[in-house]
Amino acid sequence: DAGVTQSPTHLIKTRGQQVTLRCSPISGHKSVSWYQQVLGQGPQFIFQYYEKEERGRGNFPDRFSARQFPNYSSELNVNALLLGDSALYLCASSSPGARGYEQYFGPGTRLTVT
Amino acid sequence: ELKVEQNPLFLSMQEGKNYTIYCNYSTTSDRLYWYRQDPGKSLESLFVLLSNGAVKQEGRLMASLDTKARLSTLHITAAVHDLSATYFCAVDLYYGGSQGNLIFGKGTKLSVKP
């Protein structure tokens, strides 16, 4: 089975622009979470969606938004980009089971804001 | 606010030696995760610890969880160069019912030298 996929792999944007990142979960997984990982730090939780509803939101400004589609794929949008938004954005999918909500991470999208 | 602290943040080991990475967290949680990250790569799941006293082993790595002490350890036995990576522990944001929102430590960068 395919793992979590993310697109694009790399992205370069200019300050003030908007960006959309995409994530496809593992088949059968209904929960998608987004994380931001700045270089040298641990990932920080941004959003979680389950069954197309927002179930959790981290401490990020309103410039960050997300949604989940009927096929459980998800998009993360960031408006008015700042230099500090440069990071690796990770998507994780999960499904309840014996291992709880273990999250399987995608390869990430590396965003560079210049 | 849930905080997750790892120590040490940097660890340089010789091959064949043993060492332990510690992960302390500030509030109750019944799920603790360990991940490995290679440079420029995504997160690879190592262990999911679901209850007090849980111990899991895979190869040269062994993880344990003490929920009363709010402490997890990752023990490395007879280190080899292939174990060089950054190791993260992560805790669910909510106790008693994971919503898939993980709070990560800052990571321990492990370097194993011959």
mmCIF file of C-alpha atoms in Angstrom, chain B residues 52-90:
data_model
loop_
_atom_site.group_PDB
_atom_site.id
_atom_site.type_symbol
_atom_site.label_atom_id
_atom_site.label_comp_id
_atom_site.label_asym_id
_atom_site.label_seq_id
_atom_site.Cartn_x
_atom_site.Cartn_y
_atom_site.Cartn_z
ATOM 1 C CA ASN B 52 2.417 2.508 32.254
ATOM 2 C CA GLY B 53 5.290 0.065 32.387
ATOM 3 C CA ALA B 54 5.224 -0.580 28.650
ATOM 4 C CA VAL B 55 8.529 -1.747 27.229
ATOM 5 C CA LYS B 56 9.228 -2.326 23.558
ATOM 6 C CA GLN B 57 12.394 -3.436 21.806
ATOM 7 C CA GLU B 58 13.487 -3.392 18.207
ATOM 8 C CA GLY B 59 17.041 -4.366 17.415
ATOM 9 C CA ARG B 60 19.456 -2.233 19.442
ATOM 10 C CA LEU B 61 16.728 0.153 20.644
ATOM 11 C CA MET B 62 14.487 -0.329 23.655
ATOM 12 C CA ALA B 63 11.834 2.137 24.835
ATOM 13 C CA SER B 64 9.988 2.248 28.134
ATOM 14 C CA LEU B 65 7.251 4.352 29.684
ATOM 15 C CA ASP B 66 6.584 5.360 33.291
ATOM 16 C CA THR B 67 3.371 7.387 33.278
ATOM 17 C CA LYS B 68 3.552 8.074 37.017
ATOM 18 C CA ALA B 69 6.951 9.709 36.659
ATOM 19 C CA ARG B 70 5.926 11.153 33.262
ATOM 20 C CA LEU B 71 9.131 9.740 31.850
ATOM 21 C CA SER B 72 10.053 7.678 28.828
ATOM 22 C CA THR B 73 13.487 6.374 27.970
ATOM 23 C CA LEU B 74 15.063 5.201 24.745
ATOM 24 C CA HIS B 75 17.996 2.920 25.452
ATOM 25 C CA ILE B 76 20.634 2.230 22.849
ATOM 26 C CA THR B 77 22.627 -0.971 23.169
ATOM 27 C CA ALA B 78 25.987 -1.493 21.445
ATOM 28 C CA ALA B 79 25.554 1.485 19.154
ATOM 29 C CA VAL B 80 26.421 1.220 15.466
ATOM 30 C CA HIS B 81 26.961 4.001 12.926
ATOM 31 C CA ASP B 82 23.601 3.311 11.235
ATOM 32 C CA LEU B 83 21.836 4.572 14.354
ATOM 33 C CA SER B 84 23.130 8.102 13.747
ATOM 34 C CA ALA B 85 20.019 10.280 13.373
ATOM 35 C CA THR B 86 17.792 12.629 15.358
ATOM 36 C CA TYR B 87 15.361 10.960 17.745
ATOM 37 C CA PHE B 88 12.135 12.602 18.847
ATOM 38 C CA CYS B 89 9.689 11.684 21.539
ATOM 39 C CA ALA B 90 6.121 12.942 21.271
#
